[in-house]
Amino acid sequence: MELLTSPQSYDICFSVASLVLICVTLFIHLSEDKYYSKQGHIFGALVIDALLLNIMGLFHALYLYNEFMHDLIGYNNNCYIVLAEKMLTYLIPYLSITYLMSIFQIEPDGPLRKAILIIPTMYSVFFYPIGYFTGFFFYFDEVGKLVYNYPQAATVNIGVDLYYAFATYLLLKYTKTISSEKASALWVYYFLMMVGVPIRIVTKSSSIFEFSVSLTLLLCVYTFQNPSEFVDRLTGTSTRNALNFTISTNLLQKREFTLFGIHIDRFNAILGEKSSEVAAAMVSQVTEYLKGLSPDKVVFYPNMEDFILIFQGVTPDEVVIERTAEQIRKRFKDTWTILDEEIKLYESPYAIGFPDEVGSLERYNEVRGVLDKAIGKQGKDMLRMADLNLKIVEHDKKIDSIVKHALDDGLLEVYYQPIYSPSTGRFSSCEALLRLKDPQLGFISPAILMPIAERNGTILSIDRFVIESVCEMFQETDVRRHGLDYVELNLSVVDCIQTNLYDNVMNMLSKYQVKPSEINFEITETYEQGITSVMDENITKLTEAGIAFSMDDFGTGYSNLVRIATTPVDLFKLDKSIIQSAFESETSYMVMINLIKIIKALKKEIVAEGVETGEQARQLIKLGCDHIQGFFYARPMPRDQFLQFLRDHNG
Ligand code: C2E
Ligand code: MG
Ligand code: MG
């Protein structure tokens, strides 16, 4: 206990250690400072304050516990040193509060609020000179220590308490806008600054308080003043995290602002072609230019193709936005010279008003998706929210939630579309097609729901449901007896890249005693382009097990002839768009005939899809198509109806 309560034993050590810490912090801060404006300056002031405080503290400790220094400093100078130390100490809560506010980008608006913020500090700071000359609040004892006269001396802490209450409020309200790591750092900061006060009273020494201040500032220099999370060191741009943070804190403070975006067409691809040096120089140059137009000199670069400026207190309709767009347009008419290379860039500006047009960060991210698609296509000078078809977002969101629950809610059903084989005159195969019927929206087309299911991951269980339904049909009904040889199933690319696809399919087939030759998987041309080793392996293993593959929607992708020849499929399904346009124009007809010839030359079978008239069917059969599928023969239908269809037509 003696060790803890007698400052003599540790005061000088703590003072020196604390001083070392603060010097390290100052050094780091000076080497990082250049990206931060206000927040950096306040932090700098805090560090300087803490540094001076430490120096004063050290001199006071030396006066008290070192004979030589005691004589050198003298009684009066020691008093001044203590007064200065106290005044610097009481500046810390004020600087901490303004630092906290700058982190959350809060400005005290108006002179009154600024005054209210500083008045408690003014009181504490004047408290010491007044106390010194009047002896009302405190006096110096014979050894040179400051002794308070209570109760009046307690008033010096009123300001501190007010600041702590305000800091608690700010932390509770705003820490949700920052990462949990940063939030904990702030709470530690707050806690150390606070416990410093009771510790100081118990130990009657300020060196521990000084030490905790230094420690906290060191912590801050690493979490808040360390720019890598918010600023890209190479280019000086602010990151996506910084943008998200700025948007959420501004929204939280209910501040109006305009997000002004400059999308550079194909910038990602252009950067990709250059060396990393040139690419970084290019981003820096555009950033430097845009900084000149940004009200607070901050340029965000959240993804590879967009630069963003924030205009506080401005709506997208104000002249400053139009003027900025005009200036940027003029600049981009010229080329950019980057390391002796002339490069032309094409920009498309857009402006979003917060919080009127977009009221949350989630909403902004949704809007971004639609914006990406609309950018460059609208042909207008500046893209605005009104130009976007946001109904797509709402609709997609609704379908997304329907799709997620469709299986559990029993909304899914498999329909079967009979496929006619002219050589036998029978319907010996069919395509299994998914149907989702929502009680409110009615049937939702698989063309709409499949891409959504692929994105939200439900595709795997949906396709599993389709395979299982097909297997059940084979086991539970007499489809085989009615002439059905095999069922075609659509396989999503997401299925194709699953390492357990083979096992899942084979287990399902054996569970229902379905032969591999009784199913056929349809894949599409586009999938083939991004082929991966897992996909190759899956197709090879399933083919070896006896499952055939078809190429769906043939003629709509970009396959070259070599690729067609080497694709391991037995069947090509001519897309319905090819069939339909063939019967509308002479050239399309020639295209179709040649596609058929190529497939025939490769000795593969052809399915003509989307055949709607008798005339089309007749022609296609004459041209040698092996199978015909389309509304002319039958539409996709539920299982029972399909069985009846087979009974009626296959005998
Ligand atoms: P797809 O595989 O090309 O399927 C053929 C589409 O053409 C089906 O549309 C079918 O109803 C339609 N169709 C058939 N005959 C005609 C016709 O004569 N005229 C016209 N205009 N259309 C015809 P559907 O059922 O809306 O399916 C659309 C797409 O959704 C399918 O194209 C397929 O890519 C996907 N899909 C459907 N069911 C599934 C499934 O269970 N799993 C997966 N992964 N995808 C599926
Ligand atoms: Mg298909
Ligand atoms: Mg198709």
XYZ file of C-alpha atoms and ligand atoms in Angstrom:
699
model
C 0.000 0.000 0.000
C 2.878 2.261 0.883
C 4.210 1.726 -2.628
C 0.905 2.762 -4.164
C 0.141 5.741 -2.016
C 3.611 7.237 -1.762
C 4.242 9.090 -4.999
C 7.862 9.381 -4.091
C 8.470 5.758 -5.023
C 7.177 6.009 -8.548
C 6.366 9.565 -9.544
C 9.550 10.285 -11.462
C 9.530 6.860 -13.160
C 5.942 7.351 -14.323
C 6.673 10.845 -15.524
C 9.617 9.689 -17.608
C 7.752 6.676 -19.033
C 4.786 8.842 -19.855
C 7.005 11.380 -21.566
C 8.573 8.651 -23.708
C 5.145 7.390 -24.758
C 3.948 10.816 -25.715
C 7.085 11.482 -27.751
C 6.533 8.241 -29.660
C 2.920 9.263 -30.293
C 3.991 12.696 -31.483
C 6.526 11.157 -33.818
C 3.952 8.779 -35.362
C 1.430 11.549 -35.602
C 3.797 13.890 -37.428
C 4.709 11.213 -39.934
C 1.044 10.373 -40.678
C -0.608 13.710 -40.307
C -0.794 14.903 -43.877
C -4.118 13.256 -44.832
C -6.150 14.496 -41.922
C -7.490 17.949 -41.685
C -9.504 18.960 -38.657
C -9.386 15.684 -36.778
C -5.600 15.598 -37.252
C -5.163 19.119 -35.963
C -7.185 18.512 -32.833
C -5.290 15.324 -32.228
C -2.060 17.287 -32.675
C -3.254 19.815 -30.086
C -4.065 16.980 -27.678
C -0.604 15.481 -28.089
C 1.121 18.828 -27.591
C -1.020 19.537 -24.534
C -0.182 16.119 -23.103
C 3.513 16.650 -23.877
C 3.645 19.988 -22.046
C 1.622 18.520 -19.210
C 4.148 15.722 -18.887
C 7.091 18.072 -18.889
C 5.513 20.189 -16.153
C 4.666 17.057 -14.198
C 8.263 15.877 -14.444
C 9.641 19.201 -13.209
C 7.224 19.171 -10.294
C 8.236 15.623 -9.372
C 11.889 16.586 -9.641
C 11.315 19.611 -7.405
C 9.653 17.405 -4.803
C 11.995 14.426 -4.814
C 15.383 15.552 -6.117
C 17.450 17.839 -3.953
C 19.541 19.338 -6.705
C 16.515 20.124 -8.869
C 14.641 21.353 -5.817
C 17.209 24.054 -5.286
C 17.514 24.829 -8.958
C 13.777 25.297 -9.540
C 12.935 27.105 -6.339
C 9.611 27.415 -4.502
C 8.004 30.087 -6.681
C 8.837 28.486 -10.006
C 7.442 25.211 -8.703
C 4.143 26.989 -8.025
C 4.012 28.309 -11.578
C 4.856 24.861 -12.934
C 2.033 23.292 -10.938
C -0.417 25.963 -12.099
C 0.542 25.415 -15.715
C 0.245 21.656 -15.291
C -3.244 21.996 -13.835
C -4.401 24.343 -16.571
C -3.101 21.985 -19.238
C -4.826 19.076 -17.493
C -8.180 20.814 -17.602
C -7.785 21.511 -21.301
C -7.733 17.765 -21.976
C -11.472 17.102 -21.498
C -12.262 19.975 -23.868
C -9.825 18.757 -26.515
C -11.096 15.194 -26.067
C -14.654 16.281 -26.684
C -13.767 18.243 -29.802
C -11.653 15.309 -30.956
C -14.584 12.954 -30.466
C -16.829 15.348 -32.357
C -14.367 15.609 -35.212
C -14.207 11.808 -35.444
C -17.977 11.745 -35.867
C -17.846 14.811 -38.079
C -20.007 16.888 -35.797
C -19.670 20.658 -36.051
C -20.989 22.858 -33.239
C -23.094 25.124 -35.433
C -23.319 28.740 -34.429
C -21.234 30.838 -32.006
C -23.559 30.091 -29.088
C -22.947 26.353 -29.209
C -19.219 26.927 -29.636
C -19.269 29.130 -26.546
C -21.264 26.615 -24.512
C -18.701 24.001 -25.425
C -15.734 26.040 -24.188
C -17.200 27.825 -21.133
C -16.648 24.924 -18.642
C -12.998 24.841 -19.711
C -12.625 28.585 -19.365
C -13.842 28.291 -15.790
C -11.311 25.574 -14.944
C -8.503 27.457 -16.632
C -9.237 30.755 -14.845
C -9.779 28.887 -11.593
C -6.029 28.462 -11.115
C -4.686 32.005 -11.523
C -7.638 33.339 -9.517
C -7.069 30.708 -6.824
C -3.361 31.477 -6.731
C -3.814 35.170 -6.134
C -6.812 34.955 -3.793
C -6.083 31.727 -1.903
C -9.822 31.061 -2.045
C -9.726 27.702 -3.851
C -6.328 26.327 -2.828
C -2.917 27.160 -1.417
C 0.607 25.762 -1.695
C 1.905 24.018 1.403
C 5.436 24.293 2.700
C 6.815 21.477 0.497
C 5.312 23.058 -2.619
C 2.270 20.864 -3.133
C -1.087 22.279 -4.097
C -3.732 21.805 -1.388
C -7.391 22.406 -2.242
C -9.851 24.209 0.034
C -13.073 22.265 -0.023
C -15.914 22.582 -0.796
C -15.285 25.534 -3.133
C -12.358 23.759 -4.814
C -14.649 20.966 -6.014
C -16.244 23.391 -8.483
C -13.237 22.954 -10.776
C -14.548 19.513 -11.671
C -18.015 20.681 -12.727
C -16.825 21.295 -16.265
C -15.144 17.910 -16.442
C -18.342 16.189 -15.344
C -20.341 18.032 -17.975
C -17.889 16.934 -20.655
C -18.033 13.337 -19.504
C -21.816 13.370 -19.635
C -21.696 14.785 -23.145
C -19.030 12.265 -24.199
C -21.179 9.406 -22.890
C -24.065 10.658 -24.954
C -21.932 10.938 -28.108
C -20.411 7.510 -27.659
C -23.743 5.808 -27.062
C -25.270 7.485 -30.056
C -22.495 7.278 -32.619
C -20.274 4.293 -31.949
C -22.600 2.156 -34.040
C -21.382 3.950 -37.141
C -17.795 2.752 -36.626
C -16.145 -0.658 -36.522
C -16.269 -2.518 -33.209
C -12.485 -2.227 -32.966
C -12.684 1.540 -33.139
C -15.662 1.690 -30.833
C -13.746 -0.240 -28.159
C -10.751 2.049 -28.610
C -13.010 5.030 -27.972
C -14.499 3.478 -24.863
C -11.010 2.712 -23.550
C -10.003 6.304 -24.274
C -13.020 7.539 -22.366
C -12.456 5.142 -19.482
C -8.754 5.949 -19.051
C -9.398 9.664 -19.110
C -12.117 9.191 -16.522
C -10.351 6.894 -14.108
C -7.432 9.280 -14.226
C -9.413 11.619 -11.971
C -10.155 9.257 -9.011
C -6.656 7.788 -9.267
C -5.238 11.254 -8.979
C -7.274 11.918 -5.866
C -6.307 8.599 -4.198
C -2.609 8.757 -5.022
C -2.298 12.519 -4.725
C -0.102 12.327 -7.779
C -0.770 13.381 -11.333
C 1.873 11.212 -12.954
C -0.433 8.190 -13.253
C -3.041 10.353 -14.886
C -0.436 11.683 -17.261
C 0.651 8.154 -18.015
C -2.886 7.062 -18.874
C -3.337 10.104 -21.116
C -0.172 9.206 -23.009
C -1.219 5.594 -23.304
C -4.620 6.550 -24.662
C -3.190 8.906 -27.216
C -0.851 6.179 -28.397
C -3.874 3.937 -28.783
C -5.646 6.619 -30.786
C -2.734 7.244 -33.061
C -2.984 3.611 -34.080
C -6.739 3.350 -34.435
C -8.025 6.741 -35.484
C -5.020 8.547 -36.776
C -3.770 5.524 -38.648
C -5.054 6.376 -42.087
C -4.851 3.038 -43.896
C -8.467 2.138 -43.209
C -9.790 5.469 -44.372
C -7.156 6.721 -46.753
C -5.305 4.923 -49.481
C -1.653 5.780 -48.896
C -0.650 5.333 -52.502
C -3.176 7.687 -54.077
C -4.367 9.870 -51.202
C -8.016 8.977 -51.858
C -10.483 8.141 -49.118
C -11.639 4.546 -49.056
C -15.041 2.901 -49.229
C -15.003 2.577 -45.417
C -14.456 6.302 -45.165
C -17.381 6.956 -47.509
C -19.710 4.605 -45.638
C -18.670 6.228 -42.387
C -19.263 9.734 -43.727
C -22.681 8.788 -45.084
C -23.853 7.144 -41.884
C -22.626 9.833 -39.500
C -24.169 12.558 -41.636
C -27.470 10.715 -41.809
C -27.405 10.154 -38.078
C -27.018 13.876 -37.545
C -29.891 14.463 -39.960
C -27.700 16.606 -42.165
C -28.563 17.274 -45.753
C -25.860 16.599 -48.331
C -25.297 15.673 -51.947
C -23.195 12.775 -53.042
C -21.655 13.771 -56.341
C -20.239 10.833 -58.259
C -17.951 10.769 -61.264
C -18.037 7.409 -62.954
C -15.173 6.803 -65.356
C -16.154 4.427 -68.101
C -14.088 1.244 -68.233
C -11.601 2.767 -65.777
C -11.047 -0.617 -64.186
C -10.044 -2.119 -67.513
C -7.870 0.888 -68.399
C -6.039 0.645 -65.062
C -5.691 -3.099 -65.481
C -3.753 -2.645 -68.706
C -1.217 -0.312 -67.077
C 1.612 -1.044 -64.683
C 0.723 -0.505 -61.042
C 2.880 2.643 -61.057
C 1.019 4.232 -63.951
C -2.318 3.106 -62.523
C -1.590 4.715 -59.151
C -0.334 7.876 -60.862
C -3.529 8.034 -62.881
C -5.782 7.697 -59.845
C -3.670 10.299 -57.999
C -3.899 12.752 -60.850
C -7.671 12.522 -61.154
C -7.916 12.722 -57.349
C -5.716 15.822 -57.174
C -7.853 17.515 -59.800
C -11.102 16.608 -58.048
C -9.773 17.695 -54.650
C -9.718 21.205 -56.066
C -13.484 20.956 -56.630
C -14.327 19.260 -53.351
C -15.543 21.680 -50.651
C -13.534 19.922 -47.919
C -10.743 18.670 -50.231
C -11.753 15.057 -49.682
C -12.150 12.667 -52.624
C -13.561 9.202 -52.051
C -12.625 6.340 -54.347
C -14.837 3.532 -53.097
C -14.574 1.186 -56.070
C -12.386 1.040 -59.126
C -14.531 3.231 -61.365
C -16.113 5.964 -59.241
C -14.794 9.110 -57.601
C -17.070 10.752 -55.080
C -17.309 14.240 -53.621
C -19.591 15.195 -50.739
C -21.294 18.596 -50.714
C -22.560 19.362 -47.224
C -25.796 21.275 -46.819
C -26.476 21.194 -50.559
C -29.250 19.519 -52.584
C -28.560 18.073 -56.056
C -30.639 20.869 -57.604
C -28.364 23.669 -56.460
C -26.151 25.526 -58.907
C -22.920 24.441 -57.282
C -23.594 20.867 -58.388
C -24.359 21.846 -61.978
C -21.323 24.150 -62.032
C -19.049 21.393 -60.735
C -20.419 18.961 -63.325
C -19.763 21.518 -66.049
C -16.181 22.076 -64.914
C -15.509 18.350 -64.788
C -17.031 17.876 -68.234
C -14.668 20.498 -69.661
C -11.637 18.945 -67.994
C -12.432 15.468 -69.273
C -12.642 16.746 -72.843
C -8.854 17.071 -72.599
C -6.494 14.178 -72.225
C -4.617 13.297 -69.033
C -0.841 13.115 -69.191
C 0.433 10.333 -67.012
C 4.159 9.599 -66.980
C 4.527 10.850 -70.590
C 1.463 8.953 -71.746
C -1.621 10.734 -73.107
C -4.818 9.099 -71.905
C -8.403 10.045 -72.693
C -11.002 9.279 -70.051
C -14.776 9.393 -70.394
C -16.832 10.384 -67.371
C -20.508 10.157 -66.433
C -21.539 12.269 -63.455
C -24.406 11.513 -61.091
C -25.843 13.198 -58.022
C -27.808 11.757 -55.127
C -29.507 13.861 -52.474
C -29.379 12.641 -48.872
C -31.586 12.156 -46.910
C -34.482 13.108 -49.251
C -33.702 10.719 -52.082
C -31.711 8.148 -50.156
C -32.157 7.826 -46.407
C -29.842 5.000 -45.327
C -26.553 3.340 -46.165
C -28.347 0.086 -47.113
C -30.566 1.992 -49.474
C -27.527 3.683 -50.991
C -25.967 0.299 -51.697
C -29.147 -0.932 -53.367
C -29.354 2.218 -55.453
C -25.709 1.772 -56.432
C -26.576 -1.542 -58.111
C -29.236 0.097 -60.281
C -26.998 3.100 -60.883
C -24.217 0.908 -62.266
C -26.571 -0.480 -64.860
C -27.996 2.906 -65.812
C -24.730 4.817 -65.997
C -23.539 5.675 -69.470
C -26.805 4.515 -71.022
C -28.970 7.476 -70.174
C -27.345 9.932 -72.577
C -27.992 12.804 -70.180
C -25.467 15.195 -68.749
C -26.011 14.103 -65.212
C -27.756 11.044 -63.872
C -30.294 11.738 -61.135
C -32.334 9.473 -58.922
C -35.437 10.261 -60.952
C -33.768 8.635 -63.981
C -33.386 5.314 -62.222
C -35.974 2.632 -62.346
C -36.009 1.921 -58.642
C -39.041 -0.269 -58.994
C -36.532 -2.934 -60.017
C -34.957 -2.716 -56.570
C -38.301 -3.087 -54.787
C -39.393 -5.906 -57.029
C -36.089 -7.779 -56.737
C -36.205 -7.426 -52.976
C -39.713 -8.804 -52.814
C -38.919 -11.744 -55.060
C -35.740 -12.391 -53.124
C -37.713 -12.906 -49.938
C -40.359 -15.014 -51.710
C -37.676 -17.232 -53.252
C -35.978 -17.679 -49.875
C -39.178 -19.093 -48.383
C -40.666 -20.725 -51.454
C -39.528 -24.254 -50.577
C -40.760 -24.114 -46.989
C -43.997 -22.442 -48.014
C -44.682 -25.137 -50.607
C -44.855 -22.609 -53.453
C -42.728 -24.642 -55.851
C -43.902 -27.154 -58.401
C -42.246 -28.844 -61.346
C -43.982 -28.661 -64.715
C -43.141 -30.886 -67.665
C -43.063 -29.861 -71.300
C -43.309 -32.822 -73.688
C -40.688 -33.036 -76.472
C -41.659 -34.653 -79.754
C -39.387 -37.076 -81.634
C -40.330 -37.168 -85.330
C -38.437 -40.398 -86.009
C -40.769 -42.360 -83.731
C -43.768 -40.058 -83.800
C -43.820 -40.164 -79.993
C -43.111 -37.830 -77.092
C -40.158 -39.714 -75.685
C -38.652 -36.932 -73.584
C -39.634 -33.758 -71.749
C -38.099 -30.779 -70.017
C -38.636 -30.235 -66.318
C -39.371 -26.550 -65.688
C -39.763 -24.933 -62.321
C -42.905 -23.028 -61.415
C -43.291 -20.715 -58.441
C -46.767 -19.506 -57.651
C -46.955 -16.763 -55.072
C -50.409 -16.219 -53.521
C -50.175 -12.477 -54.241
C -47.952 -12.104 -57.296
C -49.146 -15.234 -59.122
C -46.658 -17.172 -61.270
C -43.142 -15.774 -61.145
C -41.171 -16.621 -64.264
C -38.081 -18.784 -63.726
C -36.217 -16.390 -65.997
C -36.673 -13.782 -63.225
C -36.399 -15.950 -60.162
C -33.453 -18.148 -61.173
C -30.872 -15.327 -61.277
C -32.148 -14.159 -57.876
C -31.953 -17.698 -56.489
C -28.401 -17.939 -57.833
C -27.471 -14.769 -56.012
C -29.075 -15.617 -52.681
C -27.890 -19.216 -52.738
C -31.304 -20.910 -52.714
C -30.633 -22.269 -56.207
C -28.946 -25.368 -54.774
C -31.969 -26.479 -52.778
C -34.322 -25.480 -55.593
C -32.512 -27.573 -58.192
C -32.338 -30.414 -55.701
C -36.093 -30.140 -55.327
C -36.483 -30.346 -59.125
C -34.280 -33.459 -59.401
C -36.110 -35.110 -56.533
C -39.511 -34.351 -58.094
C -38.379 -35.887 -61.383
C -37.044 -38.989 -59.611
C -40.296 -39.298 -57.663
C -42.241 -39.192 -60.889
C -40.210 -42.098 -62.258
C -40.715 -44.116 -59.088
C -44.329 -43.326 -58.312
C -45.915 -43.341 -61.770
C -45.886 -45.422 -64.932
C -44.244 -42.749 -67.139
C -41.743 -45.272 -68.437
C -44.522 -47.516 -69.669
C -46.036 -44.548 -71.460
C -42.950 -44.097 -73.568
C -40.925 -41.521 -71.645
C -37.231 -42.283 -72.124
C -35.614 -39.388 -70.291
C -36.218 -36.014 -68.642
C -34.131 -32.922 -69.317
C -33.186 -30.881 -66.277
C -31.702 -27.404 -66.231
C -28.473 -27.232 -64.284
C -27.411 -23.880 -62.958
C -23.763 -22.871 -63.135
C -23.841 -22.646 -59.350
C -24.647 -26.378 -59.245
C -21.872 -27.120 -61.708
C -19.207 -25.706 -59.439
C -20.256 -27.653 -56.332
C -17.709 -30.298 -55.434
C -20.433 -32.608 -54.108
C -22.660 -32.357 -57.201
C -21.739 -35.831 -58.431
C -22.414 -37.521 -55.072
C -25.696 -35.682 -54.570
C -27.007 -36.594 -58.006
C -25.917 -40.236 -57.819
C -27.382 -40.684 -54.317
C -30.672 -39.215 -55.458
C -30.828 -41.498 -58.514
C -30.107 -44.626 -56.500
C -32.584 -43.634 -53.786
C -35.393 -43.603 -56.358
C -33.916 -46.293 -58.606
C -33.654 -44.025 -61.594
C -31.123 -44.928 -64.276
C -28.523 -42.282 -65.208
C -29.685 -42.559 -68.810
C -33.137 -41.428 -67.723
C -31.995 -37.901 -66.983
C -30.161 -35.336 -69.058
C -28.660 -32.096 -67.775
C -28.984 -28.879 -69.741
C -26.143 -26.429 -69.408
C -25.758 -23.185 -71.339
C -23.140 -21.870 -73.694
C -22.260 -18.946 -71.442
C -21.440 -21.288 -68.565
C -18.984 -23.040 -70.777
C -16.885 -19.890 -71.176
C -15.981 -19.525 -67.547
C -15.358 -23.201 -67.212
C -13.468 -24.187 -64.069
C -11.710 -27.382 -63.113
C -14.495 -28.366 -60.687
C -17.040 -27.930 -63.474
C -14.943 -30.007 -65.893
C -14.563 -32.706 -63.323
C -18.287 -32.752 -62.520
C -19.280 -33.030 -66.167
C -16.703 -35.745 -66.852
C -17.709 -37.818 -63.826
C -21.437 -37.520 -64.524
C -20.917 -38.332 -68.220
C -18.876 -41.393 -67.276
C -21.717 -42.463 -64.985
C -24.022 -42.381 -68.006
C -25.759 -39.021 -67.681
C -25.955 -37.092 -70.940
C -25.560 -33.322 -71.262
C -27.279 -30.861 -73.602
C -26.275 -27.382 -74.622
C -29.270 -25.167 -73.862
C -30.057 -21.892 -75.625
C -27.616 -22.719 -78.400
C -26.988 -19.837 -80.802
C -27.313 -17.074 -78.233
C -23.836 -17.323 -76.719
C -20.446 -16.683 -78.238
C -19.065 -20.160 -78.738
C -16.575 -20.579 -81.528
C -16.570 -23.669 -83.666
C -13.580 -25.290 -82.004
C -15.264 -24.985 -78.662
C -18.508 -26.461 -79.963
C -16.618 -29.425 -81.364
C -14.860 -30.156 -78.092
C -17.804 -29.587 -75.708
C -18.796 -32.908 -74.137
C -22.507 -32.688 -74.982
C -24.658 -35.004 -77.080
C -27.527 -32.664 -77.734
C -27.834 -29.072 -78.865
C -30.989 -27.129 -78.103
C -31.476 -24.412 -80.722
C -32.701 -21.375 -78.861
C -36.235 -20.182 -79.448
C -35.032 -16.751 -80.534
C -33.165 -18.407 -83.439
C -36.230 -20.386 -84.470
C -38.573 -17.454 -84.185
C -36.462 -15.004 -86.153
C -35.703 -17.666 -88.792
C -39.312 -17.657 -89.776
C -39.342 -13.880 -90.006
C -36.324 -13.113 -92.173
C -34.338 -14.702 -94.953
C -30.893 -14.085 -93.409
C -31.945 -15.477 -90.023
C -33.248 -18.523 -91.821
C -29.797 -19.000 -93.421
C -28.150 -18.639 -89.993
C -30.426 -21.330 -88.587
C -29.813 -23.716 -91.490
C -26.057 -23.349 -91.051
C -26.240 -23.904 -87.300
C -28.184 -27.104 -87.964
C -25.592 -28.176 -90.534
C -22.741 -27.630 -88.090
C -24.421 -29.694 -85.384
C -25.192 -32.445 -87.880
C -21.600 -32.419 -89.124
C -20.461 -32.975 -85.537
C -22.862 -35.932 -85.401
C -24.796 -34.498 -82.461
C -28.550 -34.436 -81.948
C -30.671 -31.288 -82.241
C -33.679 -30.119 -80.259
C -35.588 -27.195 -81.758
C -37.030 -25.128 -78.923
C -39.924 -22.655 -78.973
C -41.748 -24.125 -81.954
C -45.106 -22.434 -82.034
C -46.694 -23.277 -85.394
C -47.296 -26.342 -87.509
C -45.408 -24.722 -90.358
C -42.321 -24.260 -88.163
C -42.516 -27.859 -86.967
C -42.795 -29.223 -90.499
C -39.815 -27.207 -91.780
C -37.611 -28.100 -88.817
C -38.359 -31.785 -89.159
C -37.514 -31.515 -92.858
C -34.202 -29.830 -91.992
C -33.327 -32.810 -89.833
C -34.038 -31.711 -86.242
C -34.195 -34.793 -84.031
C -36.542 -33.383 -81.392
C -39.128 -30.611 -81.357
C -40.239 -28.722 -78.251
C -42.744 -25.906 -78.196
C -46.226 -24.586 -77.590
C -47.318 -26.053 -80.934
C -47.234 -29.508 -79.335
C -47.722 -28.708 -75.702
C -47.082 -26.130 -73.018
C -45.295 -27.008 -69.785
C -47.879 -28.704 -67.529
C -48.236 -30.187 -64.043
C -47.294 -33.830 -63.465
C -50.760 -35.398 -63.601
C -51.688 -33.520 -66.733
C -48.380 -34.562 -68.282
C -49.066 -38.236 -67.521
C -52.482 -37.920 -69.136
C -50.838 -36.252 -72.139
C -48.453 -39.203 -72.544
C -51.296 -41.692 -72.236
C -53.272 -39.835 -74.894
C -50.413 -39.362 -77.365
C -48.017 -42.254 -76.838
C -50.671 -44.846 -76.343
P -34.994 -22.881 -70.990
O -34.260 -23.964 -70.322
O -34.509 -22.425 -72.300
O -36.492 -23.353 -71.063
C -37.305 -23.171 -72.157
C -38.225 -22.026 -71.936
O -38.963 -21.786 -73.117
C -39.272 -22.326 -70.860
O -39.510 -21.113 -70.204
C -40.487 -22.725 -71.677
O -41.707 -22.531 -71.012
C -40.342 -21.810 -72.865
N -41.000 -22.322 -74.053
C -41.183 -23.619 -74.432
N -41.819 -23.677 -75.625
C -42.052 -22.398 -76.019
C -42.693 -21.809 -77.176
O -43.150 -22.465 -78.083
N -42.712 -20.461 -77.239
C -42.188 -19.696 -76.239
N -42.271 -18.365 -76.348
N -41.595 -20.217 -75.139
C -41.536 -21.553 -75.029
P -39.604 -21.020 -68.662
O -40.279 -22.214 -68.115
O -40.161 -19.681 -68.353
O -38.102 -21.079 -68.180
C -37.207 -20.054 -68.457
C -35.821 -20.453 -68.108
O -35.639 -20.618 -66.702
C -35.413 -21.775 -68.685
O -35.029 -21.601 -70.017
C -34.269 -22.171 -67.792
O -33.085 -21.544 -68.178
C -34.693 -21.617 -66.450
N -35.280 -22.698 -65.647
C -36.537 -23.181 -65.655
N -36.685 -24.184 -64.766
C -35.464 -24.335 -64.180
C -34.941 -25.232 -63.163
O -35.625 -26.110 -62.624
N -33.629 -25.097 -62.812
C -32.841 -24.161 -63.398
N -31.564 -24.095 -63.002
N -33.288 -23.332 -64.340
C -34.582 -23.406 -64.742
Mg -33.677 -25.616 -70.642
Mg -33.513 -22.944 -73.798
